[in-house]
Short mmCIF file of N, CA and C in Angstrom, two decimals:
data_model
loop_
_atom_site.label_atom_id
_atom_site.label_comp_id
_atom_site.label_asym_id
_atom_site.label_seq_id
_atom_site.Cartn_x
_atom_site.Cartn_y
_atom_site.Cartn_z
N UNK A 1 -51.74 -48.29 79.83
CA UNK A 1 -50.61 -47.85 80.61
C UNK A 1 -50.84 -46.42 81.05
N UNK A 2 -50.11 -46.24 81.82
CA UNK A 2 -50.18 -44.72 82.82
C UNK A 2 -49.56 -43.63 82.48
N UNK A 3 -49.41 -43.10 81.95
CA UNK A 3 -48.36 -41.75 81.85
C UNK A 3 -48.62 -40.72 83.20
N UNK A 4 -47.59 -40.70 84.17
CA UNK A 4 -47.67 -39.91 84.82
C UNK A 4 -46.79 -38.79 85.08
N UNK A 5 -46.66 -37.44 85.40
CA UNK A 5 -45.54 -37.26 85.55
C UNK A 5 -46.28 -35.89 86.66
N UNK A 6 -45.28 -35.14 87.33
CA UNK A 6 -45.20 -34.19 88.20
C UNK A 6 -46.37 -34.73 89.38
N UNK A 7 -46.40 -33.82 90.03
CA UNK A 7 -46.95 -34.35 91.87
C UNK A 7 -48.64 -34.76 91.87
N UNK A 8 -49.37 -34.21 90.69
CA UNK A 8 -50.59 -34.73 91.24
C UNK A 8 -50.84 -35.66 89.57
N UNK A 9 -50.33 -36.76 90.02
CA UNK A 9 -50.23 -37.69 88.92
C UNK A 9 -51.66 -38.32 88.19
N UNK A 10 -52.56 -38.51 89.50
CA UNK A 10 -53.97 -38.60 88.36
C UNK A 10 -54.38 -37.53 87.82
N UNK A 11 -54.65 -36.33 87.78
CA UNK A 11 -54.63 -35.59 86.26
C UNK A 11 -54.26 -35.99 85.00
N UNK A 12 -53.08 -36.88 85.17
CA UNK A 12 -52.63 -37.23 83.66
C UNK A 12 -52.99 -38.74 83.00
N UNK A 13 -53.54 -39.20 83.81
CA UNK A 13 -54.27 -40.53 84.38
C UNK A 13 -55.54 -40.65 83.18
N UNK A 14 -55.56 -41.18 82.09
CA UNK A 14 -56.73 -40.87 82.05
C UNK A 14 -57.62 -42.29 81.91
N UNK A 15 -59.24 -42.56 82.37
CA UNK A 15 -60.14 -43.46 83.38
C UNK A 15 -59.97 -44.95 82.81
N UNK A 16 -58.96 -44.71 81.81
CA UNK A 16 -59.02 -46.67 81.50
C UNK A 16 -57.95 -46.92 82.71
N UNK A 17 -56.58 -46.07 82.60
CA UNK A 17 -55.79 -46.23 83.52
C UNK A 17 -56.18 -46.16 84.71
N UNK A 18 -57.05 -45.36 85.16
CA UNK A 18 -57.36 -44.81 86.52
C UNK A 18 -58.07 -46.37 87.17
N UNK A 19 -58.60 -46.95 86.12
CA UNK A 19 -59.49 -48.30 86.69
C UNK A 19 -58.19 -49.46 86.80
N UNK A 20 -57.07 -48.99 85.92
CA UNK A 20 -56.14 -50.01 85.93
C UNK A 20 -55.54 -50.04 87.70
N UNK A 21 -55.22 -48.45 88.16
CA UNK A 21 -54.53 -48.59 89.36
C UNK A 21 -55.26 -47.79 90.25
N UNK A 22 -55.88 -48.10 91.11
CA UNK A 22 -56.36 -46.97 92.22
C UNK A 22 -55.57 -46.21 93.30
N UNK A 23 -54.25 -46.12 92.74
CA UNK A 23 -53.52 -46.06 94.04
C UNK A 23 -52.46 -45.26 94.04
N UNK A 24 -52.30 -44.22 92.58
CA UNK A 24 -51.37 -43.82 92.09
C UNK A 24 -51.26 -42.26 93.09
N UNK A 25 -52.32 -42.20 94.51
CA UNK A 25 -52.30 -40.99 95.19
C UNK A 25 -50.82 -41.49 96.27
N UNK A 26 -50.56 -42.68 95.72
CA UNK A 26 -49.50 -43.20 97.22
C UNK A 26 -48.56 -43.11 96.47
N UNK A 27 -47.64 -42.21 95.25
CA UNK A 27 -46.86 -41.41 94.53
C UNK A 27 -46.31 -40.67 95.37
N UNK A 28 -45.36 -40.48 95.60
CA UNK A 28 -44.72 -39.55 96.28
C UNK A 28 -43.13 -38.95 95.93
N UNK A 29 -42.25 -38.18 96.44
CA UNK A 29 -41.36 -37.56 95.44
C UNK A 29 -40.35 -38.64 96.47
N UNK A 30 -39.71 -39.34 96.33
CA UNK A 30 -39.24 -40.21 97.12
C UNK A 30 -37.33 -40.32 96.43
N UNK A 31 -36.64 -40.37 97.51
CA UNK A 31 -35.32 -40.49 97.24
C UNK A 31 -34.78 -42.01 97.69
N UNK A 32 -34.25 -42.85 96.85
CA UNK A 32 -33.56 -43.95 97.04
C UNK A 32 -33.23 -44.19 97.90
N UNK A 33 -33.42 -45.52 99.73
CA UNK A 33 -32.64 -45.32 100.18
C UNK A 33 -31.83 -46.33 100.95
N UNK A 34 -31.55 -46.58 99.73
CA UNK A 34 -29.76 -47.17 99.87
C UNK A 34 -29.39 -47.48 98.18
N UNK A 35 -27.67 -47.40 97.48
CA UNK A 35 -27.36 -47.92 96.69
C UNK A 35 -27.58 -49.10 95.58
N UNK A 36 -28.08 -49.79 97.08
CA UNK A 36 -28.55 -51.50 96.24
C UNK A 36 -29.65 -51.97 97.45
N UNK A 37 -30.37 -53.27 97.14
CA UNK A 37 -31.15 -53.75 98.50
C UNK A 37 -30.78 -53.55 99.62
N UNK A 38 -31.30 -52.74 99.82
CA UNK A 38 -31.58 -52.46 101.10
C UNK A 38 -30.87 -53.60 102.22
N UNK A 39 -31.72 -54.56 102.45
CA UNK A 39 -31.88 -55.84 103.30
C UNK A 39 -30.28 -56.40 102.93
N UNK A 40 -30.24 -56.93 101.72
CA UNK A 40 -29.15 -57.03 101.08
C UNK A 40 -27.92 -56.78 101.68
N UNK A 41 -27.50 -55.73 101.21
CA UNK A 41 -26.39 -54.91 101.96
C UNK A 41 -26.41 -55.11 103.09
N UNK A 42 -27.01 -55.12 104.25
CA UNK A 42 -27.14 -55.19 105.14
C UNK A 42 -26.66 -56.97 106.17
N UNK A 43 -27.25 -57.64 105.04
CA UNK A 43 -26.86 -59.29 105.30
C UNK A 43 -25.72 -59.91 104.88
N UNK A 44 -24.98 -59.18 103.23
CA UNK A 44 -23.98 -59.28 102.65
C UNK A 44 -25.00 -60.20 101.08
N UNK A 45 -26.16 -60.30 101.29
CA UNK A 45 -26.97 -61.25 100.64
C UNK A 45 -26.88 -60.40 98.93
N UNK A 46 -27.46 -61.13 98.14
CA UNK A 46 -27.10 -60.80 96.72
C UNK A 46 -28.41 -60.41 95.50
N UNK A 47 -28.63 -59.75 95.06
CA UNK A 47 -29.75 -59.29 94.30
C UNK A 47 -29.52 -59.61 92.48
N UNK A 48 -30.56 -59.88 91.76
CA UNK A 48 -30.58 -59.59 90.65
C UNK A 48 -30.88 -58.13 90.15
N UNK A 49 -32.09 -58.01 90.25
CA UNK A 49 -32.60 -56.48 89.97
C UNK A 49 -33.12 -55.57 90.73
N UNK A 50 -33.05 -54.22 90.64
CA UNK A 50 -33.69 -53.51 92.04
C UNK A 50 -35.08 -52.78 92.02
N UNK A 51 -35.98 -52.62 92.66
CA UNK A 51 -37.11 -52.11 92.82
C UNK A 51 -37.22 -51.43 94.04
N UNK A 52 -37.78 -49.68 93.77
CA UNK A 52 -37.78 -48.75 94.61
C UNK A 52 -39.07 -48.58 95.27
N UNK A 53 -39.54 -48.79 95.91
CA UNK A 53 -40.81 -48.30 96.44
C UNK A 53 -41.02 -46.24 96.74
N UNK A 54 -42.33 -46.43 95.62
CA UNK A 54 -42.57 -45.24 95.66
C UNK A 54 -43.28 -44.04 96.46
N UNK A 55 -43.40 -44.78 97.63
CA UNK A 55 -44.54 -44.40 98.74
C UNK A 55 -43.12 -43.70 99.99
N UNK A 56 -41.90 -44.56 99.77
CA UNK A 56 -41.23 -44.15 101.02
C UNK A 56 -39.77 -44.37 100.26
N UNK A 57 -39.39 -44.93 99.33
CA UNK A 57 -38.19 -44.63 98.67
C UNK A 57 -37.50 -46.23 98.82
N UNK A 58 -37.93 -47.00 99.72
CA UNK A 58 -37.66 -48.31 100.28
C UNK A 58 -36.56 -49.08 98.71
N UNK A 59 -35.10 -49.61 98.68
CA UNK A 59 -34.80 -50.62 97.28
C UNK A 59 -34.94 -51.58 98.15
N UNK A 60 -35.46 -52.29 97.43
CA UNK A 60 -35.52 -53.61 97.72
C UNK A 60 -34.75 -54.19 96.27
N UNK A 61 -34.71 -56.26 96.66
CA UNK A 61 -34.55 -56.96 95.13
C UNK A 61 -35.68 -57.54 94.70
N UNK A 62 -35.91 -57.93 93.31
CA UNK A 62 -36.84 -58.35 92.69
C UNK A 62 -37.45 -59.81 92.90
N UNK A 63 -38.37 -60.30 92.29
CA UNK A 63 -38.58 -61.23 92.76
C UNK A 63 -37.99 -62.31 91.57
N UNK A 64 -36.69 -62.37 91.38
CA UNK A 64 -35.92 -63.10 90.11
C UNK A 64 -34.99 -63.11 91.44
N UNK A 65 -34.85 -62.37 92.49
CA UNK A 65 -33.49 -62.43 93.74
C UNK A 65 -34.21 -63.70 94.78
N UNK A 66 -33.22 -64.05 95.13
CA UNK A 66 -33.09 -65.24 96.69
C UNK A 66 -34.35 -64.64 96.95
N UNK A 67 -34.24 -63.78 97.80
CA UNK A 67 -34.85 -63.19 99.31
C UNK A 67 -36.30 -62.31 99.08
N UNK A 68 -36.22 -61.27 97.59
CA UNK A 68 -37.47 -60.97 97.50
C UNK A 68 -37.60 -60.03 98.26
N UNK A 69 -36.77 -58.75 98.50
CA UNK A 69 -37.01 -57.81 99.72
C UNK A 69 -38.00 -57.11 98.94
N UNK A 70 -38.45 -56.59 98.03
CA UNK A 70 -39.11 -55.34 97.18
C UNK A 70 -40.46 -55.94 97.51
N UNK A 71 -40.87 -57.46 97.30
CA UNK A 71 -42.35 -57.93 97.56
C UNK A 71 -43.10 -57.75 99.23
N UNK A 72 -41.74 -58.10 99.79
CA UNK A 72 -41.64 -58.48 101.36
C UNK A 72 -41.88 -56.97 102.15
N UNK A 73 -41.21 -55.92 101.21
CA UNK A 73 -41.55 -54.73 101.75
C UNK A 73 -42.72 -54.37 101.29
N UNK A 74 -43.80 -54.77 100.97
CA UNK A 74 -45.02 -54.29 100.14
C UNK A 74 -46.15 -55.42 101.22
N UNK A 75 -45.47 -56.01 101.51
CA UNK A 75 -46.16 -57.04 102.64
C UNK A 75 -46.21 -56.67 104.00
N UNK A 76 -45.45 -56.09 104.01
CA UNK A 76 -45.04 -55.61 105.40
C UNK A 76 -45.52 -54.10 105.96
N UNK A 77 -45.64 -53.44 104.69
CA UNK A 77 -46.07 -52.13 105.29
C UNK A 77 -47.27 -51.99 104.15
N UNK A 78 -47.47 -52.06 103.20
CA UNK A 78 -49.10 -52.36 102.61
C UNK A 78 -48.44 -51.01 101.29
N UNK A 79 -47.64 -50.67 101.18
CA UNK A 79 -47.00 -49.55 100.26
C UNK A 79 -47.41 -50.36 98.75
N UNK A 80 -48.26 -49.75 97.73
CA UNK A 80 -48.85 -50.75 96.83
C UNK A 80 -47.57 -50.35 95.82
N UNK A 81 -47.58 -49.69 95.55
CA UNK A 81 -46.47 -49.23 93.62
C UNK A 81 -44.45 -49.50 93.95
N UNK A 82 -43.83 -50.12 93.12
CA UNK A 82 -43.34 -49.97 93.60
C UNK A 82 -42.74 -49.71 91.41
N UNK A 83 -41.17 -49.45 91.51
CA UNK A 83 -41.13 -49.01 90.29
C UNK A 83 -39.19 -49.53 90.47
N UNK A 84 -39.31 -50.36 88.34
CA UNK A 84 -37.91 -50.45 88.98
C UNK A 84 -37.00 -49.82 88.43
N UNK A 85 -35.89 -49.81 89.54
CA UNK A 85 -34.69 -48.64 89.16
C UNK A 85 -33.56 -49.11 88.30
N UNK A 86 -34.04 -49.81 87.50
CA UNK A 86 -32.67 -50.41 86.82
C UNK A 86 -32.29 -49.95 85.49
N UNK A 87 -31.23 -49.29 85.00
CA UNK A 87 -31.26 -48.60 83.82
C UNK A 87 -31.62 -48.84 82.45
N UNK A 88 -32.10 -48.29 81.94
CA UNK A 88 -32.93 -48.62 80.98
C UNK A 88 -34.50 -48.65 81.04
N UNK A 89 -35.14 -49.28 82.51
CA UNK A 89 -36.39 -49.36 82.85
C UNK A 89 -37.01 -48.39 83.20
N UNK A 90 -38.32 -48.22 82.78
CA UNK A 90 -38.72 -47.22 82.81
C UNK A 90 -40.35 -47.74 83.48
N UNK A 91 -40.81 -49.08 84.39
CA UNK A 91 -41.79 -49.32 84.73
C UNK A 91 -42.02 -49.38 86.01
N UNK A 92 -43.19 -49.35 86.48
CA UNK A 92 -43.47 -49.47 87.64
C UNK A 92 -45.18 -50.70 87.79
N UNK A 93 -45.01 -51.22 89.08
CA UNK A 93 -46.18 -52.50 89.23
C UNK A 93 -46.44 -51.81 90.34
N UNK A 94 -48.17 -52.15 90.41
CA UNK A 94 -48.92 -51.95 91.74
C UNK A 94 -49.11 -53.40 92.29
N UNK A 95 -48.75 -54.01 93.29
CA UNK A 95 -48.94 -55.09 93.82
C UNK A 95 -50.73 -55.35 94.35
N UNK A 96 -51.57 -54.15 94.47
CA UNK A 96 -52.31 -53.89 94.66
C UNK A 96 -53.60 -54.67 93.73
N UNK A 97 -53.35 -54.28 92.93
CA UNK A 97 -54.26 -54.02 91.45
C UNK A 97 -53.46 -54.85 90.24
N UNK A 98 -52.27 -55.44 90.84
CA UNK A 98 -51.64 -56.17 89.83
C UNK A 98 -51.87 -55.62 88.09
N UNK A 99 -50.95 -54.53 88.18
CA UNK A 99 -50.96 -53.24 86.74
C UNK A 99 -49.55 -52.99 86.66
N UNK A 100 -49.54 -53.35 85.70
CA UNK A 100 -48.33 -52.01 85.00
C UNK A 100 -48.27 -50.95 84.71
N UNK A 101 -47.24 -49.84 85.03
CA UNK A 101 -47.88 -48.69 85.03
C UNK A 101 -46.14 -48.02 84.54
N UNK A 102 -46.75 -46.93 83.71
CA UNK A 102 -45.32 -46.06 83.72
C UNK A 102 -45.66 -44.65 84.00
N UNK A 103 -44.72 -44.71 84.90
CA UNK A 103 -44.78 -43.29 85.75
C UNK A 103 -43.42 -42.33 85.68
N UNK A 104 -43.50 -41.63 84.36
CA UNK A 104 -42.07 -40.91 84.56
C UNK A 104 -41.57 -39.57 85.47
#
């Protein structure tokens, strides 16, 4: 697993992890943006859990939801990490490299 924390996150990376995710430079300081899914809200449609994309801030829902916006946005614009925001959780997945990663 990854321990990452502050802006240049592979420094803290160290090379078992680094082979786990190649991608942890698409980290970025990113603000939530919207309350709940994104897509969601927007359709009136309904989510289980939420996942933030960490490249542009994107919530999407998980893939336990209908619709799957969090995967669909990782399809759509190639954004690999995405991390979820749900309290208590503290993980993040690269769709990329298929890894778990915790990035606090």
């Amino acid at each position: 697993m990854c321990v990452a924390k502050g802006r240049d996150r592979s420094r803290v990376c160290d090379a078992y992890s680094m082979a786990l995710c190649r991608h942890l430079d698409a980290i970025a300081d990113v603000v939530p943006s919207d309350i709940g899914c994104h897509e969601c809200l927007a359709t009136g449609g309904h989510w289980v859990h939420l996942r933030m994309c960490v490249t542009c801030g994107h919530v999407g829902c998980c893939d336990s939801s209908k619709n799957k916006h969090a995967t669909k946005h990782f399809h759509a614009t190639q954004h690999p990490i995405m991390t979820s925001i749900e309290p208590g959780e503290d993980w993040s997945w690269c769709y990329v490299d298929e890894a778990v990663l915790q990035i606090n």
